[in-house]
Every structure is written in C-alpha cells, then in structure tokens.
Amino acid sequence: MRNNIAIIGAGITGIMTALSCARKGARVDLYDMGEIPNQSNLSWAHGRLWRGIHDRNELLQRLAFRSQCYWNEMIEFSDGYFGRHTKSIRMVNDELCESLEKTYHQYNIQYEINGKTALLQESIIKFDTDKKNAFIGFDAILLNAKEIYSHLCSEAINHNMISLHRNTIININQVNERGEIFIEKETKKYSKIIITTGTPLYKTASADCVKKFQVHVDVHIDDGLRNVIRPMLDMGDDNVSWCVPSPNNKVLKLSASNFAYDEKPNEIKVTHIREHLLSLLKINYSVVDTHVSIYYEKEREIRQSSPYWSFTNDNDIVTVSSCDASLFKASPALSEEISNYVIHGDK
C-alpha cells in the first residue's frame, strides 16, 4: 500500500521533507497557511549561515555536518548562485578559544586566531576586542536562502506526487492521533502526518517551545569594502551581537541574541535597537529594512539535549519540535531522517 502523507508547514523543512518523501514513492499533501512559497516564512531571507561546529549543541552539529554535502552540491549545481564558502568570526575569551581550538582540531577543520580576516572586519564593523580573541573558523557557508527556498518550492509544485494546499489553516482541533485532518467539514485520512510549522500546532511540539520576537535589520550595503565582510557569530559585546551577509554581500543582516523578546517590543524599543545596530557599521549603506520576526524555540538547556523531531506513541504524527531559523542549515539531514522514518520505519 502506497504511503499517503500530510505535511503541515511549507517552510524549508516542510518542502524538503515533502520532496524526500515523494522521491521515495509516497503521495504527499503539503499544507501551508499562506502562499507557497510563503514570503513571511523564516526561510525567506537574503542569507542563512551554515557552519559545522556548534559548541554545546551536538545534535544540531550532527545534523549540520550531515547536510554539508547537500549544500556543496547545491552551490556547484548553481555555479555559486545558491551560496559560497567563507570564514566566520566570533569574539571569545581565552577559555572558549581553547575549547574551540580542540574541537576544530578534532574535526580537522582549519582555523586562525586574530588573523588578517579579523583586521579587515574591524575596518567595517565595530566589535569588542578588549580581552577577546578573534576565532576565525574556515567551516562556514553562506546560503542564498530565499532563492534556494524558491527553487525547492518550484520543484515541489512540479512534482506529480505532491499536491499543494495554499492558504489552508489547520489547528490542533483539526488533527487527531488516528491520522485524520478536518478541513472545512471534510475528513482526510493519512498514513502519517508531519508537522513542520514555525508555530507549534500539536501538544508534543508546543510543550517546551517559547514564543520569541527577534528584532533585526537588513542593511543594503553601498560600499566597495562590502566584498570583505564575513559573518560574525558573536561580536563580543554584552548583547551578543551578530551579523550575516548575503552570499553576494549586498545585504547585511544585523541583530543580537539579547534582542529576542518574550513579548513584542514597542516601536520605541525597535527604533532604539535599529539605531544601535546601525551604529556598529563603519561603511556606507543605503536602504535599511527593520523587522520583528516571530519564531518558536526550545530553551537552550532543553534544545541541547532533546531531539529535533519526535513521533506519537501510535506513530501517526511526527512533529518537528522547533522550526526557528537555525534549522535551515540542517534541513537536508532532518528531512531525510523524517522521510526514512515515515516511509521505512527507521528511527
């Protein structure tokens, strides 16, 4: 009997899982509350950063490394349009620097400390060099997230085993553990239901998730120095500021870990954050887009020790427990794991 699968949520994880299931012979109904591609989705971004080493998160590190080959092939297939390899910088104290050195040695990944890359970056962006080391990892890939997402959506749209259901809202009352979805008085039965939404819909997904409002700016760079910008994971300041350029270095996303709030910040606070982030730049820019993105994530302590997807006891419902932006880099491996489980029963 052919698998009949419903996937709720058409972000990068949902799209990749739909394609992976369809390639294994399953029929897939893909639902999203918006359009497909959904431009309000976290996948709709100028750039996302892949990196292999994730200190203090071995589960995400494993998924990221297993996804690396996929991203390399995408870059080669597109002749560099879908992304490029680069270096990442983080400002760290002596203890963390020593720990990172050991980890990079363990995985045989090249790195440097306080090298030329950091000096060039310092001419572009203000960051804290006081009692901090610039650790530069050679394991980064900048991904053209918006174009990758659009490309995969087009592939799903044209796949004869995938049916897309746009602008369809499904909530907890429309999903039950017998593999049934209720939509406008109609009941649809599936062998498996996979929930990959950014907003938790199902009780097993929502138990440990926290709603966050992240303030960030997309700065359109108008400067000859933009081509030497590198992503920074930690600028060494109290806010834990970070930046990620687009692969073509035309747009720079700026934010900070401490600019993620449990409640939506008011306009005054957003303006203050915008001004602070822009004050970090030493180069010329033109347009600035300010965003407050909503996402759900598990608290750091829980996220580091719990799996990224789970299934109900009767195995009919699979949920991705947290669909924040960090999962973009790991979506190839995550979608493969999920499709192997729902098709072949691999756990």
Coordinates of C-alpha atoms in Angstrom, one line a residue:
M1 CA 0.0 0.0 0.0
R2 CA 1.4 3.4 -1.0
N3 CA 2.1 5.9 1.8
N4 CA -0.3 8.8 1.9
I5 CA 1.4 11.6 3.8
A6 CA 0.2 15.1 5.0
I7 CA 2.8 17.7 5.8
I8 CA 1.7 20.9 7.6
G9 CA 4.0 23.8 7.1
A10 CA 5.8 24.6 3.8
G11 CA 8.9 26.3 5.1
I12 CA 12.3 24.9 4.1
T13 CA 11.9 21.8 6.3
G14 CA 8.4 21.0 5.1
I15 CA 9.4 21.5 1.4
M16 CA 12.5 19.3 1.7
T17 CA 10.6 16.6 3.6
A18 CA 7.8 16.6 1.0
L19 CA 10.3 16.2 -1.8
S20 CA 12.2 13.5 0.1
C21 CA 9.0 11.5 0.8
A22 CA 7.8 11.9 -2.8
R23 CA 11.2 10.6 -4.2
K24 CA 10.7 7.5 -2.0
G25 CA 7.3 6.9 -3.7
A26 CA 4.8 8.5 -1.2
R27 CA 2.0 10.7 -2.2
V28 CA 2.2 14.0 -0.3
D29 CA -0.4 16.7 0.5
L30 CA 1.6 19.8 1.6
Y31 CA -0.4 22.4 3.5
D32 CA 0.5 26.0 4.4
M33 CA -1.5 28.8 6.0
G34 CA -0.1 31.2 3.4
E35 CA 1.2 31.1 -0.2
I36 CA 3.8 28.6 -1.3
P37 CA 6.5 29.9 -1.3
N38 CA 5.5 31.9 1.8
Q39 CA 7.3 35.2 1.9
S40 CA 6.5 35.6 5.6
N41 CA 8.4 32.3 6.3
L42 CA 11.7 32.4 8.1
S43 CA 13.2 30.7 5.0
W44 CA 12.5 33.9 3.0
A45 CA 15.8 35.6 3.9
H46 CA 18.7 37.1 1.9
G47 CA 21.2 34.8 3.6
R48 CA 21.5 32.0 6.1
L49 CA 24.7 30.7 7.6
W50 CA 25.8 27.1 7.6
R51 CA 28.6 26.1 9.9
G52 CA 29.7 22.7 11.1
I53 CA 30.9 23.3 14.6
H54 CA 28.1 24.1 17.1
D55 CA 29.7 24.3 20.6
R56 CA 27.3 23.0 23.2
N57 CA 24.8 21.5 20.7
E58 CA 26.0 18.2 19.4
L59 CA 22.6 17.3 18.0
L60 CA 22.5 20.3 15.7
Q61 CA 26.2 19.8 14.9
R62 CA 25.5 16.2 13.7
L63 CA 22.6 17.4 11.5
A64 CA 24.6 20.3 10.1
F65 CA 27.6 18.1 9.2
R66 CA 25.3 15.5 7.5
S67 CA 23.7 18.4 5.5
Q68 CA 27.1 19.8 4.3
C69 CA 27.3 17.6 1.2
Y70 CA 23.8 18.6 0.1
W71 CA 24.7 22.3 0.3
N72 CA 28.0 21.8 -1.5
E73 CA 26.1 20.1 -4.3
M74 CA 23.6 22.9 -4.5
I75 CA 26.4 25.5 -4.8
E76 CA 28.1 23.5 -7.5
F77 CA 24.8 22.9 -9.4
S78 CA 24.1 26.7 -9.4
D79 CA 27.6 27.7 -10.2
G80 CA 27.7 29.7 -6.9
Y81 CA 24.3 31.3 -7.2
F82 CA 22.9 29.4 -4.2
G83 CA 25.8 30.1 -1.9
R84 CA 29.5 30.3 -1.3
H85 CA 32.1 29.1 1.2
T86 CA 33.5 31.7 3.6
K87 CA 35.0 32.2 7.1
S88 CA 33.2 33.0 10.2
I89 CA 34.4 35.1 13.1
R90 CA 33.5 35.0 16.8
M91 CA 35.0 37.1 19.6
V92 CA 35.7 34.7 22.5
N93 CA 37.6 34.7 25.8
D94 CA 40.7 32.5 26.4
E95 CA 38.7 29.6 27.8
L96 CA 36.3 29.3 24.9
C97 CA 39.1 29.9 22.4
E98 CA 41.0 27.0 23.8
S99 CA 37.9 24.8 23.6
L100 CA 37.2 25.8 20.0
E101 CA 40.8 25.0 19.1
K102 CA 40.4 21.5 20.4
T103 CA 37.1 21.0 18.6
Y104 CA 38.4 22.2 15.3
H105 CA 41.5 20.0 15.6
Q106 CA 39.2 17.1 16.4
Y107 CA 37.3 17.6 13.2
N108 CA 40.4 18.5 11.1
I109 CA 38.9 21.9 10.2
Q110 CA 41.2 24.9 9.5
Y111 CA 41.0 28.0 11.7
E112 CA 43.1 31.0 12.7
I113 CA 43.2 33.3 15.7
N114 CA 43.5 37.1 15.4
G115 CA 44.5 36.9 11.8
K116 CA 44.2 39.2 8.8
T117 CA 40.5 38.4 8.4
A118 CA 39.7 39.9 11.7
L119 CA 41.7 43.1 10.9
L120 CA 39.7 43.6 7.7
Q121 CA 36.4 43.0 9.5
E122 CA 37.4 45.6 12.1
S123 CA 37.6 48.2 9.4
I124 CA 34.0 47.5 8.5
I125 CA 32.2 46.7 11.8
K126 CA 32.8 47.8 15.4
F127 CA 33.2 44.9 17.7
D128 CA 34.7 44.3 21.1
T129 CA 38.4 43.4 21.1
D130 CA 39.0 44.0 24.8
K131 CA 40.4 40.8 26.3
K132 CA 38.8 38.8 23.5
N133 CA 40.3 36.7 20.8
A134 CA 39.0 36.7 17.2
F135 CA 38.4 33.0 16.4
I136 CA 38.1 32.5 12.7
G137 CA 36.6 29.2 11.5
F138 CA 37.0 28.0 7.9
D139 CA 33.8 25.9 8.1
A140 CA 31.2 28.5 7.0
I141 CA 28.9 28.5 4.0
L142 CA 26.6 31.5 3.2
L143 CA 23.4 30.2 1.7
N144 CA 21.1 32.2 -0.6
A145 CA 18.1 31.2 1.4
K146 CA 15.4 33.0 -0.5
E147 CA 16.5 31.6 -3.8
I148 CA 17.1 28.1 -2.5
Y149 CA 13.6 28.1 -0.9
S150 CA 12.0 29.4 -4.1
H151 CA 13.8 26.8 -6.2
L152 CA 12.7 23.9 -4.0
C153 CA 9.1 25.2 -3.9
S154 CA 9.1 25.2 -7.7
E155 CA 10.4 21.6 -7.7
A156 CA 7.6 20.6 -5.3
I157 CA 5.0 22.4 -7.4
N158 CA 6.0 20.5 -10.5
H159 CA 6.3 17.1 -8.8
N160 CA 3.5 14.7 -9.7
M161 CA 3.5 13.1 -6.3
I162 CA 3.0 16.3 -4.3
S163 CA -0.3 18.3 -4.0
L164 CA 0.0 21.8 -2.6
H165 CA -2.8 23.3 -0.5
R166 CA -2.2 27.0 -0.1
N167 CA -3.9 29.4 2.4
T168 CA -5.1 26.5 4.5
I169 CA -5.2 26.9 8.2
I170 CA -5.0 23.8 10.3
N171 CA -5.0 23.9 14.1
I172 CA -4.9 21.4 16.9
N173 CA -8.6 20.7 16.6
Q174 CA -8.1 19.6 13.0
V175 CA -5.5 16.9 13.7
N176 CA -6.0 13.7 15.7
E177 CA -3.9 10.7 16.6
R178 CA -5.7 8.5 14.1
G179 CA -4.0 10.3 11.3
E180 CA -7.0 12.4 10.4
I181 CA -7.2 16.1 9.4
F182 CA -10.5 18.0 9.4
I183 CA -10.8 20.8 6.8
E184 CA -14.0 22.6 6.2
K185 CA -16.3 19.7 7.1
E186 CA -14.1 17.3 5.2
T187 CA -12.1 14.5 6.9
K188 CA -8.9 13.4 5.3
K189 CA -7.1 10.2 6.4
Y190 CA -3.3 9.8 6.1
S191 CA -0.8 7.1 6.9
K192 CA 1.4 9.7 8.5
I193 CA 1.0 13.4 9.4
I194 CA 4.2 15.5 9.7
I195 CA 4.1 18.9 11.3
T196 CA 6.9 21.3 10.5
T197 CA 5.3 24.7 11.2
G198 CA 7.1 27.5 12.8
T199 CA 4.1 27.9 15.2
P200 CA 3.6 24.8 17.3
L201 CA 0.3 23.2 16.5
Y202 CA 0.4 19.9 18.3
K203 CA 0.8 19.3 22.1
T204 CA 4.0 17.3 21.8
A205 CA 5.6 20.1 19.8
S206 CA 4.4 23.0 21.9
A207 CA 5.2 21.7 25.4
D208 CA 8.7 23.1 25.7
C209 CA 8.6 25.9 23.0
V210 CA 8.8 29.5 23.8
K211 CA 7.5 32.3 21.5
K212 CA 10.1 34.9 20.6
F213 CA 10.2 38.2 18.9
Q214 CA 13.5 38.9 17.2
V215 CA 14.4 42.4 16.1
H216 CA 16.9 42.6 13.2
V217 CA 17.8 44.9 10.4
D218 CA 18.7 44.2 6.8
V219 CA 21.2 46.8 5.6
H220 CA 21.7 47.2 1.9
I221 CA 25.5 47.9 1.7
D222 CA 26.7 50.6 -0.8
D223 CA 30.4 50.4 -0.3
G224 CA 33.4 49.0 -2.1
L225 CA 34.5 47.2 1.2
R226 CA 31.4 45.1 1.3
N227 CA 33.2 42.2 -0.5
V228 CA 35.4 41.5 2.5
I229 CA 32.5 41.3 5.1
R230 CA 32.5 38.0 7.0
P231 CA 29.7 36.6 9.1
M232 CA 30.2 37.2 12.8
L233 CA 28.6 34.7 15.3
D234 CA 29.5 36.9 18.3
M235 CA 30.9 40.4 18.3
G236 CA 32.0 40.0 21.9
D237 CA 29.6 42.7 23.4
D238 CA 27.1 42.3 26.2
N239 CA 24.2 42.0 23.7
V240 CA 25.9 39.1 21.8
S241 CA 25.5 40.9 18.5
W242 CA 25.9 39.0 15.3
C243 CA 25.8 39.6 11.5
V244 CA 25.3 37.5 8.4
P245 CA 25.8 38.9 4.9
S246 CA 24.0 37.6 1.9
P247 CA 26.2 35.5 -0.4
N248 CA 26.6 38.4 -2.8
N249 CA 27.5 40.7 0.2
K250 CA 24.8 43.3 -0.9
V251 CA 22.6 42.8 2.2
L252 CA 23.9 42.5 5.8
K253 CA 21.6 41.2 8.5
L254 CA 22.4 42.6 11.9
S255 CA 20.9 41.5 15.3
A256 CA 21.8 40.2 18.7
S257 CA 20.9 37.3 20.9
N258 CA 19.6 39.7 23.5
F259 CA 17.3 41.4 21.0
A260 CA 14.9 38.4 21.1
Y261 CA 12.0 39.1 23.5
D262 CA 9.2 37.1 25.0
E263 CA 6.7 39.9 24.2
K264 CA 6.6 42.0 21.1
P265 CA 8.7 45.1 21.6
N266 CA 7.1 48.5 21.1
E267 CA 8.0 50.9 18.4
I268 CA 10.3 53.0 20.6
K269 CA 12.4 49.9 21.6
V270 CA 12.6 48.7 18.0
T271 CA 13.8 52.2 16.9
H272 CA 16.4 52.2 19.7
I273 CA 17.7 48.7 18.6
R274 CA 17.8 49.8 15.0
E275 CA 19.9 52.8 15.8
H276 CA 22.2 50.8 18.0
L277 CA 22.8 48.1 15.3
L278 CA 23.5 50.7 12.6
S279 CA 26.0 52.4 14.9
L280 CA 28.1 49.3 14.6
L281 CA 28.7 49.9 10.9
K282 CA 31.7 51.8 9.6
I283 CA 30.8 51.5 6.0
N284 CA 28.3 53.2 3.7
Y285 CA 24.8 51.9 3.2
S286 CA 21.5 52.9 1.5
V287 CA 18.3 51.2 2.4
V288 CA 17.6 49.7 5.8
D289 CA 14.7 47.3 6.4
T290 CA 13.7 46.7 10.0
H291 CA 12.0 43.5 11.0
V292 CA 10.4 41.9 14.1
S293 CA 10.4 38.2 13.3
I294 CA 8.2 35.7 15.3
Y295 CA 9.5 32.3 15.9
Y296 CA 9.3 29.5 18.5
E297 CA 12.2 27.7 20.0
K298 CA 13.1 25.5 22.9
E299 CA 15.1 26.9 25.8
R300 CA 18.8 26.5 25.3
E301 CA 19.2 23.8 28.0
I302 CA 16.3 21.7 26.6
R303 CA 17.3 22.3 23.0
Q304 CA 20.8 20.9 23.6
S305 CA 19.6 17.6 24.9
S306 CA 16.3 16.8 23.1
P307 CA 15.8 15.6 19.5
Y308 CA 14.6 18.0 16.8
W309 CA 11.7 15.8 15.9
S310 CA 9.5 13.2 17.6
F311 CA 6.5 10.9 17.0
T312 CA 3.4 9.9 18.9
N313 CA 3.1 6.5 20.5
D314 CA 0.9 5.2 17.7
N315 CA 3.4 6.7 15.2
D316 CA 0.9 8.5 13.1
I317 CA 2.0 12.1 13.9
V318 CA 5.6 13.4 13.5
T319 CA 6.4 16.8 14.8
V320 CA 9.5 19.0 14.3
S321 CA 9.8 20.4 17.8
S322 CA 11.3 23.8 16.9
C323 CA 11.3 25.4 13.5
D324 CA 13.5 28.5 14.1
A325 CA 16.0 29.9 11.6
S326 CA 18.8 27.8 13.0
L327 CA 17.2 24.7 11.3
F328 CA 17.7 26.0 7.8
K329 CA 21.3 24.7 7.7
A330 CA 20.2 21.3 9.0
S331 CA 17.1 20.8 6.9
P332 CA 18.6 18.4 4.3
A333 CA 19.6 15.9 7.0
L334 CA 16.5 16.5 9.1
S335 CA 14.1 15.9 6.2
E336 CA 16.0 12.8 5.2
E337 CA 15.7 11.4 8.8
I338 CA 12.0 12.1 8.9
S339 CA 11.2 10.6 5.5
N340 CA 13.2 7.5 6.2
Y341 CA 11.1 7.0 9.4
V342 CA 7.7 7.6 7.8
I343 CA 8.5 5.5 4.7
H344 CA 10.7 2.8 6.1
G345 CA 10.2 3.0 9.9
D346 CA 13.9 3.9 10.5
K347 CA 14.3 5.6 13.9

